Short mmCIF file of N, CA, C and O in Angstrom, two decimals:
data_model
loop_
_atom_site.label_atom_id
_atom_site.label_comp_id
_atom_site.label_asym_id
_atom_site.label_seq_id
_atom_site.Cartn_x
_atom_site.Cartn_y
_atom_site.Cartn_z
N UNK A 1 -3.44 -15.30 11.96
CA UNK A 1 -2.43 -16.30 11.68
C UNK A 1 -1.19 -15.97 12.53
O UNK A 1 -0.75 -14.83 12.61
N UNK A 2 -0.68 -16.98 13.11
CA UNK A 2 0.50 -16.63 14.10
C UNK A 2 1.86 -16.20 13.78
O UNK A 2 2.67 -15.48 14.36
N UNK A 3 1.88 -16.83 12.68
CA UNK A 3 3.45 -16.59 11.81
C UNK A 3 3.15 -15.49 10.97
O UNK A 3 4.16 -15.27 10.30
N UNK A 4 2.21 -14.68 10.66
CA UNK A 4 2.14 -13.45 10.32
C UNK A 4 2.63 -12.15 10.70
O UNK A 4 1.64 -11.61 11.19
N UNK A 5 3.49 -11.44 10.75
CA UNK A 5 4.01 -10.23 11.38
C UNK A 5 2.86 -9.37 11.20
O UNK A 5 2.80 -8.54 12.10
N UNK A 6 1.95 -9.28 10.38
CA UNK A 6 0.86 -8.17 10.58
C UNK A 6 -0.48 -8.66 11.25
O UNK A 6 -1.33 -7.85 11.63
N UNK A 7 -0.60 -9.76 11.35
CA UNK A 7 -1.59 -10.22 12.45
C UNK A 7 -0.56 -10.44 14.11
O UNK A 7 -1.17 -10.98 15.04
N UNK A 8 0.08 -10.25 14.21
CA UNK A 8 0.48 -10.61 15.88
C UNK A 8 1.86 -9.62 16.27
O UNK A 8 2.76 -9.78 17.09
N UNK A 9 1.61 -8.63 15.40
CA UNK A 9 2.40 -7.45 15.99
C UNK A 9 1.58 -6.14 15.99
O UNK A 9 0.80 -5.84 15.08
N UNK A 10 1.88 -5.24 17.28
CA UNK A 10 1.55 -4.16 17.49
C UNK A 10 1.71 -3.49 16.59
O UNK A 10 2.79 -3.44 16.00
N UNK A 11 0.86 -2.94 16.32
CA UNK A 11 1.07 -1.72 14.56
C UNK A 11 0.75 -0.22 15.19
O UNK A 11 0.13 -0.24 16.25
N UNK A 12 0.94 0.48 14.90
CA UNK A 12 0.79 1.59 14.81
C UNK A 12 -0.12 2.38 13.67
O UNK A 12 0.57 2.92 12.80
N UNK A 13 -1.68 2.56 13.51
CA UNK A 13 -2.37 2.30 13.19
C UNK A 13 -2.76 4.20 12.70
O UNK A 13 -2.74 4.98 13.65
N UNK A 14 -3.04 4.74 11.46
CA UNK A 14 -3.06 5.48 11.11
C UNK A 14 -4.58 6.20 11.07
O UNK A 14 -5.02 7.24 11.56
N UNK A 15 -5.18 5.06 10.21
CA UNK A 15 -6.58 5.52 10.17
C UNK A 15 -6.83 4.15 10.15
O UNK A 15 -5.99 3.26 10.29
N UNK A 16 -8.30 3.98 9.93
CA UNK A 16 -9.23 2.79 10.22
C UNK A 16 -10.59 3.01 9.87
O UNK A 16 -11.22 4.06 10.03
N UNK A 17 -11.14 1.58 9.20
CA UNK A 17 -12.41 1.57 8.91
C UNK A 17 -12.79 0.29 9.18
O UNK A 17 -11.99 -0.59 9.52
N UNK A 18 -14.04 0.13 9.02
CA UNK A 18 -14.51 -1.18 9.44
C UNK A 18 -13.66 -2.44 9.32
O UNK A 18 -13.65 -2.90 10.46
N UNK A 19 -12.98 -3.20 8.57
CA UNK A 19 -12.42 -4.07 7.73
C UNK A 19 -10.82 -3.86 7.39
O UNK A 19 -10.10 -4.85 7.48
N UNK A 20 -10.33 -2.75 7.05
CA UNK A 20 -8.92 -2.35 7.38
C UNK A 20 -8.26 -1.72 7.82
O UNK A 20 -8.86 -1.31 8.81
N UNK A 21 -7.18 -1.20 7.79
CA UNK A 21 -6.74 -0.02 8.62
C UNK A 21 -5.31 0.48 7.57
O UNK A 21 -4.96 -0.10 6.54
N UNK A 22 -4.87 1.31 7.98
CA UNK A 22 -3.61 1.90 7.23
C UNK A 22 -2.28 1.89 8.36
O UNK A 22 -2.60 1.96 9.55
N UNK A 23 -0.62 1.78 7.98
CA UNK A 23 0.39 1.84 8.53
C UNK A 23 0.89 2.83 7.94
O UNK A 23 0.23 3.32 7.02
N UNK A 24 2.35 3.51 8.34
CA UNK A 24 3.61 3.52 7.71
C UNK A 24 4.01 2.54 7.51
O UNK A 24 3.80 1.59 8.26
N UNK A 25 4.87 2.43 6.14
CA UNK A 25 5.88 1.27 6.05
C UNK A 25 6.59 1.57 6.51
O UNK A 25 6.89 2.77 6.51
N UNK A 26 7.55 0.26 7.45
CA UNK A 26 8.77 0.26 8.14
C UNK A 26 9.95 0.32 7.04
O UNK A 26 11.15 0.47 7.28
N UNK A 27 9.64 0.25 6.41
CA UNK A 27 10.81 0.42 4.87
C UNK A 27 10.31 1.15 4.23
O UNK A 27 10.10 0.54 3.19
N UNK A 28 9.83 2.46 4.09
CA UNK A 28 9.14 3.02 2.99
C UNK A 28 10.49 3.34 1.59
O UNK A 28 11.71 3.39 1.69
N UNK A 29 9.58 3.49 0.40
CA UNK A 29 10.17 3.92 -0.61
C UNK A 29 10.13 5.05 -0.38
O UNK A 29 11.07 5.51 -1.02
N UNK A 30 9.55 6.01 0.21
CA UNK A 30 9.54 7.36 -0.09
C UNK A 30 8.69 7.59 0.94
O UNK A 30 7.83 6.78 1.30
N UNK A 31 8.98 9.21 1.71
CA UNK A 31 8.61 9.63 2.75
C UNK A 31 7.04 9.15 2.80
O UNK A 31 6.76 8.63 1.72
N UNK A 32 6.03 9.15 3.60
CA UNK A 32 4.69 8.88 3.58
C UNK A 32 4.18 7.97 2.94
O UNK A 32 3.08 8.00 2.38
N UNK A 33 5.37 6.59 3.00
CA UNK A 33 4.90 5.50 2.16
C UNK A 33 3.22 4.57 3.09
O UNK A 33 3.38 3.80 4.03
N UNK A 34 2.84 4.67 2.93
CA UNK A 34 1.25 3.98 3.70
C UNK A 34 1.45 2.43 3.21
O UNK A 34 2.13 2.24 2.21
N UNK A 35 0.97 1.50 3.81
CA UNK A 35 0.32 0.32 3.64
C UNK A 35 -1.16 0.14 4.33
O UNK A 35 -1.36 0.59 5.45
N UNK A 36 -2.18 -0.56 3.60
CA UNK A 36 -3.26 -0.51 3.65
C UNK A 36 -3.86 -2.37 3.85
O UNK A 36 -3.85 -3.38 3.15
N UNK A 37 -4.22 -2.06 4.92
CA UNK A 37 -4.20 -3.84 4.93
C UNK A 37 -5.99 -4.39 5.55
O UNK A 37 -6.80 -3.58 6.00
N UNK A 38 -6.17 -5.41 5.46
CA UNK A 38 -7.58 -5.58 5.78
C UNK A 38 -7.00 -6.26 7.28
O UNK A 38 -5.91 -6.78 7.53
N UNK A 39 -8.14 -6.05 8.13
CA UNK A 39 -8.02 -6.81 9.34
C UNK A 39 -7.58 -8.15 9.67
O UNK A 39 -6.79 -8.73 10.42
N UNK A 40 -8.77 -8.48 8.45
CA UNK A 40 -8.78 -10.33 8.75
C UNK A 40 -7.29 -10.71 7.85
O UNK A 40 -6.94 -10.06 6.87
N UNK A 41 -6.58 -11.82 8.35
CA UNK A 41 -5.47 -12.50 7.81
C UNK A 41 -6.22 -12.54 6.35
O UNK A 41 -7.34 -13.03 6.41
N UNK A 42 -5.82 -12.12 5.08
CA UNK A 42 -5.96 -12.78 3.42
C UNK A 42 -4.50 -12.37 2.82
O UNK A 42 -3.60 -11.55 3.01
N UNK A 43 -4.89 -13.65 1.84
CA UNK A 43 -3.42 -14.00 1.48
C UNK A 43 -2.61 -12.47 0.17
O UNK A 43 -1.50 -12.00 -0.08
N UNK A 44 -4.04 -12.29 -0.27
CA UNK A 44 -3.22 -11.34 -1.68
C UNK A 44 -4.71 -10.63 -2.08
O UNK A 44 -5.74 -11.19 -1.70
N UNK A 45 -4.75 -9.74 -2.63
CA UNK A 45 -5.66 -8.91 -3.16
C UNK A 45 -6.93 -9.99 -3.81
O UNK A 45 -8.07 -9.65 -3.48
N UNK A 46 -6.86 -10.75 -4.34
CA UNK A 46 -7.49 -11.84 -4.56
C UNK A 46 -8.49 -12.60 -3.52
O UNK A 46 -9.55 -13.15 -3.83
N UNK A 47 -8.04 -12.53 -2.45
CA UNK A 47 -8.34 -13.31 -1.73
C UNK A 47 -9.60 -12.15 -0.44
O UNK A 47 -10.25 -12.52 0.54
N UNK A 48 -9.42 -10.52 -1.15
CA UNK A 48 -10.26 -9.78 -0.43
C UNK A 48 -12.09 -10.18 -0.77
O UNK A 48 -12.63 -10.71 -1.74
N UNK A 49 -12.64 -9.66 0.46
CA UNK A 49 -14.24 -9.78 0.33
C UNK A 49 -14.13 -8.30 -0.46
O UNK A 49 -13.16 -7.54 -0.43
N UNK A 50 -15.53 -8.09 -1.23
CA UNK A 50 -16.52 -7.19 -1.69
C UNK A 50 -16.24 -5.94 -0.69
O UNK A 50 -15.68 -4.89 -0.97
N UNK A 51 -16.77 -6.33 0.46
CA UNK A 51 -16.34 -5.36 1.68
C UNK A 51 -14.88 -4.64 1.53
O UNK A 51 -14.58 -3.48 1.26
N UNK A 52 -14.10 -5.82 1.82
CA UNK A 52 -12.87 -5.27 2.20
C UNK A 52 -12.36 -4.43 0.87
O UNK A 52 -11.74 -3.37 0.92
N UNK A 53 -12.60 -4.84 0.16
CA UNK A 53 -12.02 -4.21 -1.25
C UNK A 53 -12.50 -2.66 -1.56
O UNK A 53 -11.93 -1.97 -2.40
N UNK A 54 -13.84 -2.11 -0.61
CA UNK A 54 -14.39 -1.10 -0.88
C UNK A 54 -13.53 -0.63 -0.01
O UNK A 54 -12.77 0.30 -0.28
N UNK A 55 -13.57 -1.30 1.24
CA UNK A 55 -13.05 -0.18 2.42
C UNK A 55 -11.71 0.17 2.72
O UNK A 55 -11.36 1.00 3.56
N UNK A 56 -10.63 -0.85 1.63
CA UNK A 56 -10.06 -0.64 0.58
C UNK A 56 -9.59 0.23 0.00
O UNK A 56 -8.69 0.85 0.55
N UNK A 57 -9.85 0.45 -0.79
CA UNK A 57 -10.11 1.57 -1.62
C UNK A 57 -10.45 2.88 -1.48
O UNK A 57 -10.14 3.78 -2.27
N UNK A 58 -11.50 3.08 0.15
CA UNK A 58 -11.66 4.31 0.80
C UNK A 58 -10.43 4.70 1.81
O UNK A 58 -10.09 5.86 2.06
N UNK A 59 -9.67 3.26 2.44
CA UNK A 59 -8.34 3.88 2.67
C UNK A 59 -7.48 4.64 1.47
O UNK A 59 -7.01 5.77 1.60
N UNK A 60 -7.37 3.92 0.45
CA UNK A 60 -6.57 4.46 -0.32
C UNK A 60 -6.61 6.05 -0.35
O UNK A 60 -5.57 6.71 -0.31
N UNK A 61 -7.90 6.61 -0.42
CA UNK A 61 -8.57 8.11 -1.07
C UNK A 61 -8.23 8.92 0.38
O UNK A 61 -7.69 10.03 0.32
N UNK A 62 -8.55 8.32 1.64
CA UNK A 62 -8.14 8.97 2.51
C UNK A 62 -6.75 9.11 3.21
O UNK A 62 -6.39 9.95 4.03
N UNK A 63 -5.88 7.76 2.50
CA UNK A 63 -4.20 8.40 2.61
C UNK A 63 -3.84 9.56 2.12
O UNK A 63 -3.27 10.56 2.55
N UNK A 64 -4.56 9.01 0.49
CA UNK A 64 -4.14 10.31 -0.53
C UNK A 64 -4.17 11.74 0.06
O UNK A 64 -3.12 12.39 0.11
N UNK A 65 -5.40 12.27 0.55
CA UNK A 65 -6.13 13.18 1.33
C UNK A 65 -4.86 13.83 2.50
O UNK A 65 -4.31 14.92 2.69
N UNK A 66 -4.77 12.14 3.24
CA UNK A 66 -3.64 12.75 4.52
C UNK A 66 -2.32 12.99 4.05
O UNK A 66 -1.74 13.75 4.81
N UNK A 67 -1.61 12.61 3.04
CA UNK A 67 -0.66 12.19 2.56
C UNK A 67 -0.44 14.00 1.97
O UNK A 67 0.56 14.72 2.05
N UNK A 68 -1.70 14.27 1.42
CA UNK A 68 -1.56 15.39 0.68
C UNK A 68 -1.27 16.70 1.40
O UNK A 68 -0.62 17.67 0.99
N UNK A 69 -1.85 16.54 2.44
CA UNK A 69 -1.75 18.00 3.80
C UNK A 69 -0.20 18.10 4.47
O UNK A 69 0.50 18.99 4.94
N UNK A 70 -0.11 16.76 4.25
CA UNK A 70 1.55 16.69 4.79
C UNK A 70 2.57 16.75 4.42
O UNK A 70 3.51 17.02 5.16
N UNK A 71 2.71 16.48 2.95
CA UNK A 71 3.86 16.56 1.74
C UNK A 71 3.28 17.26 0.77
O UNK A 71 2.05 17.36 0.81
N UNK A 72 3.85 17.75 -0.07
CA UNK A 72 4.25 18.48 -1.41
C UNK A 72 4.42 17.28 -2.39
O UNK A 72 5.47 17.00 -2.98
N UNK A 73 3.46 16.72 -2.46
CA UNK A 73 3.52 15.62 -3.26
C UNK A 73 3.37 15.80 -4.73
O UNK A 73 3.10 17.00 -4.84
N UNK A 74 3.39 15.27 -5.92
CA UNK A 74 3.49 15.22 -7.17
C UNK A 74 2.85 14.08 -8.04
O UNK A 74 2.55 14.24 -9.22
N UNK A 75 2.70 13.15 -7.48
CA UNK A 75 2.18 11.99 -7.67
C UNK A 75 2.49 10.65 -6.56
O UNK A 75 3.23 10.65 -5.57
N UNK A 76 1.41 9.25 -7.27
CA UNK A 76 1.31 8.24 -6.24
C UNK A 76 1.89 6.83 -7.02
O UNK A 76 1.59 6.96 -8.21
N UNK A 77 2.30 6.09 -6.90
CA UNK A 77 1.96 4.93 -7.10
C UNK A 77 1.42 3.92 -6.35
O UNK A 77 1.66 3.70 -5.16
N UNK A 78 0.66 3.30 -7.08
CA UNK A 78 -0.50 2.39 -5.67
C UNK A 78 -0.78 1.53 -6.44
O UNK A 78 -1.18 1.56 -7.60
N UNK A 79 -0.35 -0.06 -5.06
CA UNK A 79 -0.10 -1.49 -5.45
C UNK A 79 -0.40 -2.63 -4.77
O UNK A 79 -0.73 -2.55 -3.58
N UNK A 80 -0.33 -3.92 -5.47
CA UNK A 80 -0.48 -5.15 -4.36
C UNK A 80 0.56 -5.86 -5.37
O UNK A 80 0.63 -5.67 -6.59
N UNK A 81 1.38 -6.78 -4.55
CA UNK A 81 2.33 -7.59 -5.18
C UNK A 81 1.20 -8.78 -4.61
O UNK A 81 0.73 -8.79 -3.47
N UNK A 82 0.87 -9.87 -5.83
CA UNK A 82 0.55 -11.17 -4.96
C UNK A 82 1.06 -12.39 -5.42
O UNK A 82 0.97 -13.01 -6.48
N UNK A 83 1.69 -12.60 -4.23
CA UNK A 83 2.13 -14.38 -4.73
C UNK A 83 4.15 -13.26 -4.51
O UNK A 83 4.58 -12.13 -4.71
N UNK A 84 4.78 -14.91 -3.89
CA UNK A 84 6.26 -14.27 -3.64
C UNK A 84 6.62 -14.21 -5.10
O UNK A 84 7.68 -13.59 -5.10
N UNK A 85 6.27 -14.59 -6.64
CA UNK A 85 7.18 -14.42 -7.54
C UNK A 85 7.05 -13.29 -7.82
O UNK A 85 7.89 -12.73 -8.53
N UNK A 86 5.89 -12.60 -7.31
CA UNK A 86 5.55 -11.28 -8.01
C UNK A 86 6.37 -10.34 -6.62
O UNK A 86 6.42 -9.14 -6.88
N UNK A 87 6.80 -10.59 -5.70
CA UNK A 87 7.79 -9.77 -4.87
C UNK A 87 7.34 -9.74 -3.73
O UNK A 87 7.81 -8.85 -3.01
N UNK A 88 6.14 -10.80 -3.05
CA UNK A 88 5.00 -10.19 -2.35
C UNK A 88 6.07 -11.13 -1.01
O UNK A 88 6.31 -12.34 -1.00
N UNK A 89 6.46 -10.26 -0.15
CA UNK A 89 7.28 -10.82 1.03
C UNK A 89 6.43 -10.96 2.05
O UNK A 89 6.57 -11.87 2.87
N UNK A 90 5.65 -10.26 2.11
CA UNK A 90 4.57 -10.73 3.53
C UNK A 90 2.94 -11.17 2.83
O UNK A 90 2.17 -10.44 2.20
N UNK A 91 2.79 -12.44 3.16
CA UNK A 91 1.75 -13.31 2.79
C UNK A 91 0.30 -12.70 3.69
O UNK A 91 -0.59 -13.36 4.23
N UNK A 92 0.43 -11.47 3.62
CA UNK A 92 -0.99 -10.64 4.55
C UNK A 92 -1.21 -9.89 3.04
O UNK A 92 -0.14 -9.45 2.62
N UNK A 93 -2.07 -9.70 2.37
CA UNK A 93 -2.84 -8.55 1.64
C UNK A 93 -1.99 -7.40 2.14
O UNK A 93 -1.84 -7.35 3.36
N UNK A 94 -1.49 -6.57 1.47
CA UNK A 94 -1.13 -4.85 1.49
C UNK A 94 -1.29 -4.21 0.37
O UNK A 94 -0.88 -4.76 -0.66
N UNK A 95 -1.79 -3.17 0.31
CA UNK A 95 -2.21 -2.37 -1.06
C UNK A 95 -0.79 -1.22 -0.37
O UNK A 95 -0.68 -0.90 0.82
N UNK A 96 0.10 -0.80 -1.45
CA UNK A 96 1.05 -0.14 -1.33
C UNK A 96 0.58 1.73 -1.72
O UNK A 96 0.05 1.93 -2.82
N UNK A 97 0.72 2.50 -1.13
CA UNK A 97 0.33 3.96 -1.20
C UNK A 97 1.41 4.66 -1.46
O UNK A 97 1.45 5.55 -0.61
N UNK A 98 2.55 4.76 -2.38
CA UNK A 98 3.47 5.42 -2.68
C UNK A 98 3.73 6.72 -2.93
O UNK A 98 3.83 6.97 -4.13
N UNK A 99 3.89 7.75 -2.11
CA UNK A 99 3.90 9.20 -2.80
C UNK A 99 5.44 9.45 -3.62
O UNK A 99 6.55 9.09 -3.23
N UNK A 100 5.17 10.02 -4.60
CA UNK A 100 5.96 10.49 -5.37
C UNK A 100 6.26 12.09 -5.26
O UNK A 100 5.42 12.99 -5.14
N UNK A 101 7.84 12.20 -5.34
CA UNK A 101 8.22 13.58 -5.44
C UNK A 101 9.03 13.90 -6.77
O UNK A 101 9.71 13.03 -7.31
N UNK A 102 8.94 15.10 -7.21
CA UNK A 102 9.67 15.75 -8.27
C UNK A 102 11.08 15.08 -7.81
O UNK A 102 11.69 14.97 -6.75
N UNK A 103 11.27 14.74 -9.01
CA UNK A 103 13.32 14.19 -8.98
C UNK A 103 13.61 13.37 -8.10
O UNK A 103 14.82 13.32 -7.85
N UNK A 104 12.69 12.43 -7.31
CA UNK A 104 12.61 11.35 -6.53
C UNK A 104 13.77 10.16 -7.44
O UNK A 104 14.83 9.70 -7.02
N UNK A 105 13.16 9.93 -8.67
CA UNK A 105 14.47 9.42 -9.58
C UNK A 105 14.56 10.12 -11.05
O UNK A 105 13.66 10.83 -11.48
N UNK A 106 15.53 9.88 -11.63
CA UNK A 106 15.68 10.37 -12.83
C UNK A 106 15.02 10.59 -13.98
O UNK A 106 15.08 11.53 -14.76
N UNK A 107 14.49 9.76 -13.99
CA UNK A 107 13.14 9.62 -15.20
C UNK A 107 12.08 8.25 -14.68
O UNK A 107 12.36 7.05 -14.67
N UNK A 108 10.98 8.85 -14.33
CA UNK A 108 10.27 7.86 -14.05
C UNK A 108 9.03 7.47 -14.55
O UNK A 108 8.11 6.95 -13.93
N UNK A 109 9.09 7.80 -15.87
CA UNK A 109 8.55 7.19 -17.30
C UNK A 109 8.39 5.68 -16.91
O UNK A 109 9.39 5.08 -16.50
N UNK A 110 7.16 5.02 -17.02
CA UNK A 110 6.81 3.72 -17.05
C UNK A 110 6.85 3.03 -15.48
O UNK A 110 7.05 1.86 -15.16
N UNK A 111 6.69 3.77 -14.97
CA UNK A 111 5.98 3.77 -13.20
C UNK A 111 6.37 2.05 -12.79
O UNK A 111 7.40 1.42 -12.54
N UNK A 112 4.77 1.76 -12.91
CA UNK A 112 5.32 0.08 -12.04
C UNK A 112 5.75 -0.73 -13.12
O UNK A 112 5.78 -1.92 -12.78
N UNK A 113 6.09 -0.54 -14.32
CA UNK A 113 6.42 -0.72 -15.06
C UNK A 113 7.64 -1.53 -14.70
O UNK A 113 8.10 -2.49 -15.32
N UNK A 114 8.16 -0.85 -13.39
CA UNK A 114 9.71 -1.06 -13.45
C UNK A 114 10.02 -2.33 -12.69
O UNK A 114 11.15 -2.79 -12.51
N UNK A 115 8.70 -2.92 -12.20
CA UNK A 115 8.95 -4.13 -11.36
C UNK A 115 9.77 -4.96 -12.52
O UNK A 115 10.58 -5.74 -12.03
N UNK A 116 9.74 -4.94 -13.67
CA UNK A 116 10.55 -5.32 -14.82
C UNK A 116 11.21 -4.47 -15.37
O UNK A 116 10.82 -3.74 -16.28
N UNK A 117 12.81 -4.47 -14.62
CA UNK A 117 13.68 -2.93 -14.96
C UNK A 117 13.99 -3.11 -17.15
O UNK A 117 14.21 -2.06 -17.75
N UNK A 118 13.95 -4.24 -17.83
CA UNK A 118 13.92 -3.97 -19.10
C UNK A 118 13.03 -3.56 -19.44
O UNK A 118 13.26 -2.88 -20.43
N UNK A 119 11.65 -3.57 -19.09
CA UNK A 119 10.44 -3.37 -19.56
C UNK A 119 10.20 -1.78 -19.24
O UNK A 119 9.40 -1.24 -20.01
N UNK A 120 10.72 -1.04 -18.34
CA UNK A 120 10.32 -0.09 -17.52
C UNK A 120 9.80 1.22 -18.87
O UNK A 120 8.75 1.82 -19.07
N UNK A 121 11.26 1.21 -19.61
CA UNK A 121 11.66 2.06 -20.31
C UNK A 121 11.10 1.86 -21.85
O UNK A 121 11.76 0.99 -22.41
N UNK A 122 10.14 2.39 -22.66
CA UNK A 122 9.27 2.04 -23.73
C UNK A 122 9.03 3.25 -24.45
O UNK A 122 8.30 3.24 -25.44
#
């Protein structure tokens, strides 16, 4: 798709498998933030094949993996926003790979929780 920034820009391409590949985010939340995207233009996690969703998912395990040799990590959070109400700014599929560090924030009780900052806290 042409008006896509992740179909018609040069990426810088981490790892790769048949069907997707992995980035840095250009905005990461946190050092070694990954995005995980399928090749073909799809609109939201929804919209992945059988395929893509496995190979998918084997990015995910092998960020974790790279993510892990390189940081002192503590934990992950890992995501897809779909649809813009849910926050989703680029209309390409991205599964979000978040590493987490000790004292990254103050209390981070109720994880994605917080996409609803009243809800976060329970």
């Amino acid at each position: 798709m042409e008006t896509c920034v992740f179909c018609r820009s040069k990426l810088d391409i981490v790892f790769e498998n048949e069907t997707c590949f992995a980035i840095f985010d250009c905005n990461p939340v946190t050092q070694g933030h990954l995005l995980i995207l399928p090749k073909a233009h799809r609109e939201d996690y929804f919209s992945l094949t059988e395929r893509e969703l496995v190979d998918t998912e084997n990015l995910v395990k092998l960020g974790k993996k790279y993510l892990d040799q390189r940081y002192a990590l503590e934990g992950y959070n890992i995501g897809f926003n779909c649809g813009v109400v849910a926050g989703q700014a680029i209309l390409h599929c991205h599964c979000h790979l978040i590493p987490r560090y000790q004292g990254d924030v103050a209390d981070p009780k109720g994880g994605v929780r917080g996409v609803i900052p009243a809800k976060q806290k329970y």
